[in-house]
């Protein structure tokens, strides 16, 4: 499960090979630094992979088979909770086993969407949320393409509150329409 081998193309920081890294440290200042390193590792990996969901029992780097170490479940929860506290994650379930990793804030995604719309002369037209978020024609290659639906929806809602877009109810959230105002 967690102890799957790390592909050789994934360069991990040197501290990932240090056995004490996989044990929550009892000294507060040391633990703060340890959690900071875990946060950085989680955020860099998720951003590089374009992945926004973290499952505590499936994320590969909570273990290092080369040194026979795995961060215990309570340690994994503390790492994710530190991401939540810093504003970089949200728990997705009450059992706290799955988190949404926010390596880009909804505000950053909103700004990216708006820039893309302006740069491509798309204001004034109506698109489905799916077309913009994950469609295979319009936004392929855009840095927001494939964004997790919850974050994408929040970004669109930000643009709507700013008066730069209008959301229209469709048959589903992905089928909702979005129109960007011409002078956005």
mmCIF file of N, CA and C in Angstrom, residues 2 53-60 62 73 76-77 96-99:
data_model
loop_
_atom_site.group_PDB
_atom_site.id
_atom_site.type_symbol
_atom_site.label_atom_id
_atom_site.label_comp_id
_atom_site.label_asym_id
_atom_site.label_seq_id
_atom_site.Cartn_x
_atom_site.Cartn_y
_atom_site.Cartn_z
ATOM 1 N N UNK A 2 1.273 1.784 1.149
ATOM 2 C CA UNK A 2 2.123 2.965 1.216
ATOM 3 C C UNK A 2 3.559 2.626 0.834
ATOM 4 N N UNK A 53 -5.582 15.356 -4.891
ATOM 5 C CA UNK A 53 -6.154 14.515 -3.842
ATOM 6 C C UNK A 53 -5.031 13.708 -3.197
ATOM 7 N N UNK A 54 -4.994 13.723 -1.868
ATOM 8 C CA UNK A 54 -4.019 12.942 -1.115
ATOM 9 C C UNK A 54 -4.790 11.969 -0.228
ATOM 10 N N UNK A 55 -4.516 10.684 -0.418
ATOM 11 C CA UNK A 55 -5.102 9.646 0.434
ATOM 12 C C UNK A 55 -3.999 9.160 1.366
ATOM 13 N N UNK A 56 -4.264 9.250 2.662
ATOM 14 C CA UNK A 56 -3.234 8.936 3.655
ATOM 15 C C UNK A 56 -2.623 7.560 3.480
ATOM 16 N N UNK A 57 -3.413 6.585 3.070
ATOM 17 C CA UNK A 57 -2.901 5.218 2.950
ATOM 18 C C UNK A 57 -2.357 4.898 1.568
ATOM 19 N N UNK A 58 -2.349 5.878 0.669
ATOM 20 C CA UNK A 58 -1.881 5.606 -0.689
ATOM 21 C C UNK A 58 -0.746 6.510 -1.151
ATOM 22 N N UNK A 59 -0.512 7.630 -0.470
ATOM 23 C CA UNK A 59 0.528 8.537 -0.950
ATOM 24 C C UNK A 59 1.885 7.856 -0.823
ATOM 25 N N UNK A 60 2.624 7.719 -1.924
ATOM 26 C CA UNK A 60 3.824 6.875 -1.922
ATOM 27 C C UNK A 60 4.967 7.343 -1.033
ATOM 28 N N UNK A 62 4.998 8.648 1.969
ATOM 29 C CA UNK A 62 4.903 8.477 3.416
ATOM 30 C C UNK A 62 5.700 7.240 3.835
ATOM 31 N N UNK A 73 0.221 6.309 10.769
ATOM 32 C CA UNK A 73 -1.006 7.005 10.401
ATOM 33 C C UNK A 73 -1.192 8.306 11.183
ATOM 34 N N UNK A 76 0.977 10.841 9.577
ATOM 35 C CA UNK A 76 0.434 11.284 8.287
ATOM 36 C C UNK A 76 -0.686 12.299 8.506
ATOM 37 N N UNK A 77 -1.540 11.998 9.491
ATOM 38 C CA UNK A 77 -2.637 12.940 9.790
ATOM 39 C C UNK A 77 -2.080 14.288 10.262
ATOM 40 N N UNK A 96 -10.920 11.746 8.113
ATOM 41 C CA UNK A 96 -9.608 12.353 7.868
ATOM 42 C C UNK A 96 -8.612 11.364 7.264
ATOM 43 N N UNK A 97 -9.041 10.766 6.167
ATOM 44 C CA UNK A 97 -8.160 9.866 5.425
ATOM 45 C C UNK A 97 -7.860 10.397 4.031
ATOM 46 N N UNK A 98 -8.606 11.416 3.601
ATOM 47 C CA UNK A 98 -8.429 11.990 2.270
ATOM 48 C C UNK A 98 -8.442 13.507 2.380
ATOM 49 N N UNK A 99 -7.529 14.140 1.657
ATOM 50 C CA UNK A 99 -7.444 15.600 1.690
ATOM 51 C C UNK A 99 -7.336 16.158 0.278
#
